[in-house]
mmCIF file of C-alpha atoms in Angstrom:
data_model
loop_
_atom_site.group_PDB
_atom_site.id
_atom_site.type_symbol
_atom_site.label_atom_id
_atom_site.label_comp_id
_atom_site.label_asym_id
_atom_site.label_seq_id
_atom_site.Cartn_x
_atom_site.Cartn_y
_atom_site.Cartn_z
ATOM 1 C CA MET A 1 -4.070 -60.280 -26.483
ATOM 2 C CA MET A 2 -6.746 -59.055 -28.812
ATOM 3 C CA LYS A 3 -6.472 -55.497 -30.106
ATOM 4 C CA SER A 4 -9.377 -55.270 -32.524
ATOM 5 C CA ASN A 5 -12.164 -57.159 -34.205
ATOM 6 C CA ASN A 6 -9.593 -58.395 -36.692
ATOM 7 C CA ASP A 7 -8.144 -60.656 -33.999
ATOM 8 C CA PHE A 8 -11.439 -62.519 -33.711
ATOM 9 C CA ILE A 9 -10.416 -64.925 -36.460
ATOM 10 C CA ARG A 10 -12.503 -67.303 -38.521
ATOM 11 C CA HIS A 11 -13.212 -70.819 -37.409
ATOM 12 C CA ALA A 12 -15.109 -73.745 -38.970
ATOM 13 C CA ILE A 13 -18.603 -74.457 -37.722
ATOM 14 C CA ASP A 14 -20.361 -77.797 -37.906
ATOM 15 C CA VAL A 15 -23.935 -78.273 -39.076
ATOM 16 C CA LYS A 16 -25.264 -78.304 -35.514
ATOM 17 C CA GLY A 17 -23.959 -74.830 -34.926
ATOM 18 C CA ASN A 18 -20.983 -75.847 -32.799
ATOM 19 C CA LEU A 19 -17.660 -74.215 -33.572
ATOM 20 C CA GLN A 20 -15.423 -77.128 -34.446
ATOM 21 C CA SER A 21 -12.019 -75.443 -34.567
ATOM 22 C CA VAL A 22 -12.626 -72.889 -31.831
ATOM 23 C CA PRO A 23 -10.753 -74.202 -28.785
ATOM 24 C CA ASN A 24 -13.038 -75.792 -26.211
ATOM 25 C CA TYR A 25 -11.568 -75.234 -22.767
ATOM 26 C CA ILE A 26 -12.575 -76.066 -19.228
ATOM 27 C CA GLU A 27 -11.454 -72.556 -18.272
ATOM 28 C CA TYR A 28 -8.334 -70.941 -19.720
ATOM 29 C CA GLY A 29 -6.300 -73.202 -21.973
ATOM 30 C CA GLU A 30 -7.126 -76.505 -20.285
ATOM 31 C CA LYS A 31 -8.593 -78.832 -22.907
ATOM 32 C CA SER A 32 -12.203 -79.646 -22.109
ATOM 33 C CA LEU A 33 -13.369 -83.099 -21.114
ATOM 34 C CA ASP A 34 -16.383 -84.921 -22.492
ATOM 35 C CA HIS A 35 -18.069 -84.759 -19.126
ATOM 36 C CA LEU A 36 -17.764 -82.507 -16.083
ATOM 37 C CA THR A 37 -19.757 -82.912 -12.894
ATOM 38 C CA ASN A 38 -20.098 -80.796 -9.761
ATOM 39 C CA TYR A 39 -17.605 -78.276 -11.146
ATOM 40 C CA PHE A 40 -16.861 -74.899 -9.579
ATOM 41 C CA SER A 41 -13.908 -72.545 -9.838
ATOM 42 C CA ILE A 42 -13.271 -68.925 -8.879
ATOM 43 C CA LYS A 43 -10.241 -66.850 -9.869
ATOM 44 C CA THR A 44 -9.482 -63.153 -9.614
ATOM 45 C CA ILE A 45 -9.173 -61.283 -12.902
ATOM 46 C CA GLN A 46 -5.749 -60.114 -11.702
ATOM 47 C CA THR A 47 -4.584 -63.724 -11.377
ATOM 48 C CA ILE A 48 -5.829 -64.574 -14.847
ATOM 49 C CA LYS A 49 -4.057 -61.561 -16.331
ATOM 50 C CA SER A 50 -0.750 -62.142 -14.528
ATOM 51 C CA ALA A 51 -0.684 -65.805 -15.538
ATOM 52 C CA ASN A 52 -1.159 -64.892 -19.221
ATOM 53 C CA LYS A 53 -4.091 -67.263 -19.476
ATOM 54 C CA VAL A 54 -5.508 -68.075 -22.915
ATOM 55 C CA LEU A 55 -7.844 -65.287 -24.003
ATOM 56 C CA GLU A 56 -8.196 -65.991 -27.727
ATOM 57 C CA PRO A 57 -11.588 -67.057 -29.131
ATOM 58 C CA HIS A 58 -12.734 -70.126 -27.224
ATOM 59 C CA CYS A 59 -15.808 -71.631 -25.592
ATOM 60 C CA HIS A 60 -16.780 -73.700 -22.569
ATOM 61 C CA THR A 61 -19.086 -76.472 -23.736
ATOM 62 C CA LEU A 62 -20.053 -77.687 -20.276
ATOM 63 C CA LEU A 63 -19.757 -74.587 -18.101
ATOM 64 C CA TYR A 64 -21.385 -71.274 -17.371
ATOM 65 C CA GLN A 65 -19.022 -68.342 -16.773
ATOM 66 C CA LEU A 66 -19.888 -65.479 -14.415
ATOM 67 C CA VAL A 67 -17.646 -62.400 -14.318
ATOM 68 C CA TRP A 68 -17.864 -59.552 -11.808
ATOM 69 C CA VAL A 69 -15.742 -56.422 -12.454
ATOM 70 C CA THR A 70 -14.819 -54.427 -9.347
ATOM 71 C CA ASP A 71 -12.489 -51.894 -10.962
ATOM 72 C CA GLY A 72 -10.950 -50.909 -14.294
ATOM 73 C CA SER A 73 -12.309 -52.327 -17.516
ATOM 74 C CA TYR A 74 -11.798 -54.966 -20.168
ATOM 75 C CA SER A 75 -13.525 -56.017 -23.335
ATOM 76 C CA VAL A 76 -15.105 -59.305 -24.297
ATOM 77 C CA THR A 77 -15.751 -60.150 -27.933
ATOM 78 C CA ILE A 78 -18.799 -62.319 -28.581
ATOM 79 C CA ASP A 79 -19.781 -63.262 -32.131
ATOM 80 C CA ASP A 80 -17.438 -60.551 -33.416
ATOM 81 C CA LYS A 81 -19.052 -57.748 -31.392
ATOM 82 C CA ILE A 82 -16.968 -56.044 -28.719
ATOM 83 C CA HIS A 83 -18.587 -55.378 -25.354
ATOM 84 C CA HIS A 84 -16.758 -53.153 -22.850
ATOM 85 C CA LEU A 85 -17.169 -54.187 -19.219
ATOM 86 C CA GLN A 86 -16.710 -51.390 -16.716
ATOM 87 C CA LYS A 87 -16.609 -51.269 -12.920
ATOM 88 C CA ASN A 88 -19.683 -52.846 -11.267
ATOM 89 C CA CYS A 89 -20.610 -54.941 -14.303
ATOM 90 C CA PHE A 90 -21.752 -58.560 -14.418
ATOM 91 C CA LEU A 91 -21.193 -60.839 -17.403
ATOM 92 C CA LEU A 92 -22.902 -64.217 -17.641
ATOM 93 C CA LEU A 93 -21.864 -66.477 -20.525
ATOM 94 C CA TYR A 94 -23.946 -69.522 -21.379
ATOM 95 C CA PRO A 95 -22.239 -72.814 -22.384
ATOM 96 C CA ASN A 96 -20.967 -72.946 -25.983
ATOM 97 C CA THR A 97 -20.751 -69.153 -26.320
ATOM 98 C CA VAL A 98 -17.635 -68.288 -28.326
ATOM 99 C CA HIS A 99 -15.814 -65.366 -26.737
ATOM 100 C CA ALA A 100 -12.425 -63.712 -26.422
ATOM 101 C CA THR A 101 -11.173 -61.286 -23.780
ATOM 102 C CA SER A 102 -8.856 -58.293 -23.953
ATOM 103 C CA PHE A 103 -7.670 -56.475 -20.825
ATOM 104 C CA GLU A 104 -7.865 -52.716 -21.055
ATOM 105 C CA ASP A 105 -7.592 -50.539 -17.939
ATOM 106 C CA ASN A 106 -6.092 -52.815 -15.267
ATOM 107 C CA PRO A 107 -9.344 -54.656 -14.528
ATOM 108 C CA LYS A 108 -10.001 -56.217 -11.143
ATOM 109 C CA GLY A 109 -12.701 -58.614 -10.101
ATOM 110 C CA TYR A 110 -13.625 -62.277 -10.308
ATOM 111 C CA SER A 111 -14.261 -64.953 -12.905
ATOM 112 C CA VAL A 112 -16.371 -67.943 -11.887
ATOM 113 C CA HIS A 113 -16.974 -71.155 -13.856
ATOM 114 C CA PHE A 114 -19.616 -73.639 -12.781
ATOM 115 C CA SER A 115 -21.502 -76.622 -14.156
ATOM 116 C CA ILE A 116 -25.271 -76.618 -13.992
ATOM 117 C CA ASP A 117 -25.340 -79.729 -11.793
ATOM 118 C CA PHE A 118 -23.182 -77.992 -9.150
ATOM 119 C CA PHE A 119 -25.682 -75.169 -9.049
ATOM 120 C CA GLU A 120 -28.750 -77.430 -9.116
ATOM 121 C CA VAL A 121 -27.962 -79.708 -6.181
ATOM 122 C CA HIS A 122 -30.656 -77.882 -4.203
ATOM 123 C CA GLU A 123 -31.972 -75.436 -6.795
ATOM 124 C CA LYS A 124 -33.301 -77.799 -9.475
ATOM 125 C CA GLY A 125 -36.830 -76.874 -10.426
ATOM 126 C CA THR A 126 -36.751 -73.559 -8.573
ATOM 127 C CA TYR A 127 -37.386 -70.190 -10.157
ATOM 128 C CA LEU A 128 -33.678 -69.301 -10.237
ATOM 129 C CA SER A 129 -32.821 -72.661 -11.811
ATOM 130 C CA ASN A 130 -35.395 -72.076 -14.540
ATOM 131 C CA VAL A 131 -34.145 -68.543 -15.165
ATOM 132 C CA ILE A 132 -30.501 -69.436 -15.557
ATOM 133 C CA LYS A 133 -31.378 -72.173 -18.059
ATOM 134 C CA ARG A 134 -33.745 -69.923 -19.955
ATOM 135 C CA SER A 135 -32.525 -69.560 -23.526
ATOM 136 C CA THR A 136 -31.779 -66.073 -24.797
ATOM 137 C CA PRO A 137 -30.942 -65.305 -28.431
ATOM 138 C CA LYS A 138 -27.739 -63.538 -27.342
ATOM 139 C CA ARG A 139 -26.468 -66.410 -25.147
ATOM 140 C CA PHE A 140 -25.035 -63.910 -22.674
ATOM 141 C CA LEU A 141 -26.074 -61.188 -20.247
ATOM 142 C CA ILE A 142 -24.268 -57.966 -19.308
ATOM 143 C CA VAL A 143 -25.737 -56.155 -16.312
ATOM 144 C CA LYS A 144 -24.627 -52.869 -14.722
ATOM 145 C CA ILE A 145 -25.101 -52.626 -10.948
ATOM 146 C CA ASP A 146 -25.446 -49.436 -8.890
ATOM 147 C CA GLU A 147 -22.736 -48.356 -6.448
ATOM 148 C CA THR A 148 -24.688 -49.187 -3.293
ATOM 149 C CA THR A 149 -25.539 -52.726 -4.322
ATOM 150 C CA SER A 150 -22.044 -53.309 -5.704
ATOM 151 C CA TYR A 151 -20.684 -53.158 -2.156
ATOM 152 C CA GLU A 152 -22.940 -56.080 -1.204
ATOM 153 C CA ILE A 153 -21.838 -58.041 -4.268
ATOM 154 C CA ASN A 154 -18.168 -57.431 -3.468
ATOM 155 C CA VAL A 155 -18.780 -58.959 -0.032
ATOM 156 C CA ILE A 156 -20.451 -61.963 -1.691
ATOM 157 C CA PHE A 157 -17.552 -62.622 -4.071
ATOM 158 C CA ASN A 158 -14.936 -62.058 -1.356
ATOM 159 C CA GLY A 159 -16.754 -64.650 0.741
ATOM 160 C CA MET A 160 -17.017 -67.038 -2.193
ATOM 161 C CA GLU A 161 -13.271 -66.845 -2.859
ATOM 162 C CA LYS A 162 -12.392 -67.238 0.828
ATOM 163 C CA VAL A 163 -14.618 -70.305 1.290
ATOM 164 C CA ASN A 164 -13.308 -71.887 -1.913
ATOM 165 C CA SER A 165 -9.721 -71.672 -0.685
ATOM 166 C CA GLY A 166 -10.563 -72.802 2.849
ATOM 167 C CA GLY A 167 -11.344 -76.466 2.271
ATOM 168 C CA SER A 168 -14.164 -76.752 4.813
ATOM 169 C CA PHE A 169 -16.434 -79.811 4.567
ATOM 170 C CA LEU A 170 -19.255 -77.285 4.100
ATOM 171 C CA SER A 171 -17.446 -75.395 1.346
ATOM 172 C CA ASP A 172 -19.679 -76.506 -1.522
ATOM 173 C CA GLU A 173 -22.841 -75.630 0.404
ATOM 174 C CA LEU A 174 -21.512 -72.186 1.315
ATOM 175 C CA ILE A 175 -20.283 -71.543 -2.231
ATOM 176 C CA ARG A 176 -23.698 -72.429 -3.658
ATOM 177 C CA THR A 177 -25.275 -69.950 -1.269
ATOM 178 C CA TYR A 178 -22.896 -67.200 -2.375
ATOM 179 C CA LEU A 179 -23.386 -68.133 -6.032
ATOM 180 C CA ASN A 180 -27.168 -68.022 -5.652
ATOM 181 C CA LEU A 181 -26.987 -64.603 -4.013
ATOM 182 C CA SER A 182 -24.798 -63.187 -6.770
ATOM 183 C CA LEU A 183 -27.081 -64.517 -9.506
ATOM 184 C CA LEU A 184 -30.196 -63.252 -7.742
ATOM 185 C CA LYS A 185 -28.675 -59.768 -7.488
ATOM 186 C CA MET A 186 -27.704 -59.815 -11.161
ATOM 187 C CA TYR A 187 -31.123 -60.974 -12.348
ATOM 188 C CA GLU A 188 -32.835 -58.475 -10.051
ATOM 189 C CA PHE A 189 -31.102 -55.622 -11.845
ATOM 190 C CA TYR A 190 -31.634 -57.234 -15.224
ATOM 191 C CA GLY A 191 -35.363 -57.299 -14.490
ATOM 192 C CA LEU A 192 -36.018 -61.025 -14.489
ATOM 193 C CA LEU A 193 -37.033 -61.108 -10.840
ATOM 194 C CA ASP A 194 -39.781 -58.544 -11.109
ATOM 195 C CA LYS A 195 -43.070 -60.024 -9.914
ATOM 196 C CA ASN A 196 -44.548 -59.327 -13.335
ATOM 197 C CA THR A 197 -41.944 -61.436 -15.116
ATOM 198 C CA LEU A 198 -42.275 -64.668 -13.155
ATOM 199 C CA PHE A 199 -42.485 -67.760 -15.322
ATOM 200 C CA THR A 200 -45.881 -68.641 -16.672
ATOM 201 C CA SER A 201 -46.780 -71.764 -18.591
ATOM 202 C CA SER A 202 -46.643 -69.670 -21.775
ATOM 203 C CA GLN A 203 -43.124 -68.451 -21.031
ATOM 204 C CA THR A 204 -42.050 -72.008 -20.347
ATOM 205 C CA ILE A 205 -43.353 -72.991 -23.785
ATOM 206 C CA VAL A 206 -41.408 -70.105 -25.347
ATOM 207 C CA ASN A 207 -38.261 -71.323 -23.618
ATOM 208 C CA ARG A 208 -38.799 -74.903 -24.810
ATOM 209 C CA PHE A 209 -39.499 -73.657 -28.329
ATOM 210 C CA ILE A 210 -36.282 -71.606 -28.471
ATOM 211 C CA GLN A 211 -34.300 -74.592 -27.215
ATOM 212 C CA ALA A 212 -35.938 -76.872 -29.798
ATOM 213 C CA VAL A 213 -35.170 -74.455 -32.617
ATOM 214 C CA ASP A 214 -31.576 -74.141 -31.473
ATOM 215 C CA ALA A 215 -31.181 -77.924 -31.545
ATOM 216 C CA ASN A 216 -33.080 -78.659 -34.778
ATOM 217 C CA PHE A 217 -33.032 -75.625 -37.082
ATOM 218 C CA ILE A 218 -30.777 -77.344 -39.611
ATOM 219 C CA ASN A 219 -33.319 -80.053 -40.405
ATOM 220 C CA LYS A 220 -36.634 -78.627 -39.212
ATOM 221 C CA ARG A 221 -37.927 -75.387 -40.731
ATOM 222 C CA SER A 222 -41.706 -75.450 -40.273
ATOM 223 C CA VAL A 223 -43.751 -74.368 -37.269
ATOM 224 C CA SER A 224 -45.726 -77.608 -37.504
ATOM 225 C CA GLU A 225 -42.583 -79.663 -36.855
ATOM 226 C CA TYR A 226 -41.859 -77.745 -33.654
ATOM 227 C CA ALA A 227 -45.485 -77.953 -32.588
ATOM 228 C CA LYS A 228 -45.155 -81.731 -32.859
ATOM 229 C CA ILE A 229 -41.974 -81.729 -30.776
ATOM 230 C CA LEU A 230 -43.729 -79.701 -28.068
ATOM 231 C CA ASN A 231 -46.932 -81.714 -28.349
ATOM 232 C CA LEU A 232 -49.000 -78.632 -29.218
ATOM 233 C CA SER A 233 -51.182 -77.640 -32.125
ATOM 234 C CA GLU A 234 -49.511 -75.389 -34.667
ATOM 235 C CA GLY A 235 -52.028 -72.614 -34.095
ATOM 236 C CA HIS A 236 -51.652 -72.712 -30.314
ATOM 237 C CA LEU A 237 -47.859 -72.632 -30.511
ATOM 238 C CA ASN A 238 -47.877 -69.717 -32.928
ATOM 239 C CA ASN A 239 -50.322 -67.758 -30.780
ATOM 240 C CA ILE A 240 -48.231 -68.238 -27.640
ATOM 241 C CA ILE A 241 -44.947 -67.321 -29.334
ATOM 242 C CA LYS A 242 -46.427 -64.194 -30.913
ATOM 243 C CA LYS A 243 -48.093 -63.108 -27.678
ATOM 244 C CA GLU A 244 -44.965 -63.542 -25.549
ATOM 245 C CA THR A 245 -42.309 -62.311 -28.012
ATOM 246 C CA GLY A 246 -44.197 -60.050 -30.384
ATOM 247 C CA LYS A 247 -43.095 -62.170 -33.338
ATOM 248 C CA PRO A 248 -44.597 -65.346 -34.857
ATOM 249 C CA ALA A 249 -42.863 -68.691 -34.457
ATOM 250 C CA GLY A 250 -41.684 -68.738 -38.063
ATOM 251 C CA TYR A 251 -39.777 -65.497 -37.501
ATOM 252 C CA HIS A 252 -37.645 -67.074 -34.772
ATOM 253 C CA ILE A 253 -36.877 -70.096 -36.951
ATOM 254 C CA ARG A 254 -35.732 -67.866 -39.816
ATOM 255 C CA GLU A 255 -33.702 -65.662 -37.465
ATOM 256 C CA ARG A 256 -31.869 -68.703 -36.109
ATOM 257 C CA ILE A 257 -30.973 -69.790 -39.630
ATOM 258 C CA LEU A 258 -29.848 -66.255 -40.456
ATOM 259 C CA HIS A 259 -27.698 -66.017 -37.337
ATOM 260 C CA GLU A 260 -25.955 -69.259 -38.218
ATOM 261 C CA ALA A 261 -25.453 -68.139 -41.816
ATOM 262 C CA GLN A 262 -23.838 -64.913 -40.635
ATOM 263 C CA ARG A 263 -21.518 -66.805 -38.321
ATOM 264 C CA LEU A 264 -20.473 -69.087 -41.169
ATOM 265 C CA LEU A 265 -19.843 -66.103 -43.442
ATOM 266 C CA ILE A 266 -17.770 -64.374 -40.768
ATOM 267 C CA TYR A 267 -15.794 -67.251 -39.280
ATOM 268 C CA THR A 268 -15.188 -69.617 -42.187
ATOM 269 C CA ASP A 269 -13.768 -69.447 -45.687
ATOM 270 C CA SER A 270 -16.501 -71.721 -47.027
ATOM 271 C CA SER A 271 -18.052 -70.634 -50.293
ATOM 272 C CA ILE A 272 -21.612 -69.339 -50.257
ATOM 273 C CA SER A 273 -22.743 -72.517 -52.005
ATOM 274 C CA GLU A 274 -21.032 -74.659 -49.370
ATOM 275 C CA ILE A 275 -22.689 -72.648 -46.627
ATOM 276 C CA SER A 276 -26.099 -73.085 -48.224
ATOM 277 C CA TYR A 277 -25.673 -76.862 -48.296
ATOM 278 C CA THR A 278 -24.308 -76.863 -44.733
ATOM 279 C CA LEU A 279 -27.524 -75.142 -43.696
ATOM 280 C CA ASN A 280 -29.500 -77.820 -45.541
ATOM 281 C CA PHE A 281 -30.734 -75.729 -48.459
ATOM 282 C CA SER A 282 -31.339 -77.915 -51.504
ATOM 283 C CA ASN A 283 -30.324 -75.077 -53.809
ATOM 284 C CA PRO A 284 -28.020 -72.106 -53.105
ATOM 285 C CA SER A 285 -30.530 -69.788 -54.771
ATOM 286 C CA TYR A 286 -33.039 -70.524 -51.986
ATOM 287 C CA PHE A 287 -30.444 -69.564 -49.380
ATOM 288 C CA PHE A 288 -29.550 -66.431 -51.354
ATOM 289 C CA ARG A 289 -33.183 -65.274 -51.501
ATOM 290 C CA LEU A 290 -33.837 -65.927 -47.818
ATOM 291 C CA PHE A 291 -30.672 -64.137 -46.720
ATOM 292 C CA LYS A 292 -31.424 -61.088 -48.851
ATOM 293 C CA SER A 293 -35.060 -60.919 -47.763
ATOM 294 C CA LEU A 294 -34.008 -60.916 -44.103
ATOM 295 C CA THR A 295 -31.016 -58.571 -44.316
ATOM 296 C CA GLY A 296 -31.545 -56.469 -47.419
ATOM 297 C CA THR A 297 -28.139 -57.495 -48.741
ATOM 298 C CA THR A 298 -26.564 -60.540 -50.351
ATOM 299 C CA PRO A 299 -24.345 -63.070 -48.544
ATOM 300 C CA LYS A 300 -21.405 -61.953 -50.678
ATOM 301 C CA LYS A 301 -21.859 -58.277 -49.813
ATOM 302 C CA PHE A 302 -22.377 -59.116 -46.140
ATOM 303 C CA ARG A 303 -19.047 -60.967 -46.033
ATOM 304 C CA LYS A 304 -17.272 -58.268 -48.038
ATOM 305 C CA ASN A 305 -18.567 -55.461 -45.815
ATOM 306 C CA HIS A 306 -17.600 -57.362 -42.713
ATOM 307 C CA LEU A 307 -14.048 -57.894 -43.947
ATOM 308 C CA LYS A 308 -13.839 -54.221 -44.900
ATOM 309 C CA GLU A 309 -14.853 -53.186 -41.375
ATOM 310 C CA LYS A 310 -12.183 -55.453 -39.911
ATOM 311 C CA THR A 311 -9.538 -53.951 -42.193
ATOM 312 C CA ILE A 312 -10.514 -50.407 -41.224
ATOM 313 C CA SER A 313 -10.388 -51.264 -37.511
ATOM 314 C CA THR A 314 -6.762 -52.395 -37.753
#
């Protein structure tokens, strides 16, 4: 069980941004497979706690994880930041998000894992399908629900668990209905279902751009390269990204590189030179200058300060 940030130990990261030595589980301790289809599972938080399931840093490459807390609290550590989940809180984790969980005040609730194809049997191409696949820089959502609505959500999850254990030939259809309802309620409170935030063609381009950057930032650094991938002119892409996000396209590319650099500095023992080459810089000095210009500090000081904070917290 994790007690502090210090327990969120370092792990090696490959050049595509995937954590190589962080355990990759289907759920809790079960080694992941190369391929999962039509996958759904629901467990109570109490069951997970009593079974001493694996809660150290891990990820689910092929699955989304949805948590609903009905009572008590526990913390989830994501990219070395601790988030405390209280009663009536949702947590949605995207695939490949490294996280670790620590139980605090006798939490109760539910933890759901599902593959995107299970969810998309009838929802593919719908608004909700587009929303759940929409890339966010954080790769997770935490949403607090009011007391009145939480009663409705408790009914939804109780129904989901009951149907899952019943074995009816309509179980999958009923579970998808419950899952859709829970996600719709979560996104409604998060603000993504407001009529003013419905997907436009511009927002779709932003989503595709973020996904392209996430997949190619190691080898592609220029806006023109991403414009080519998206079959747009560089000027048009930059205008759309700036209008929708408030920042130019180049900013998001640099931020993705920075985020990966910080993860490497935190979770690996690689030297700064090794990290610069891992991130495809031809010279460590170029990496040094970019890092300092974006953060105001050097990679060495960033790592040192981070280790100091971890020491103080223990």
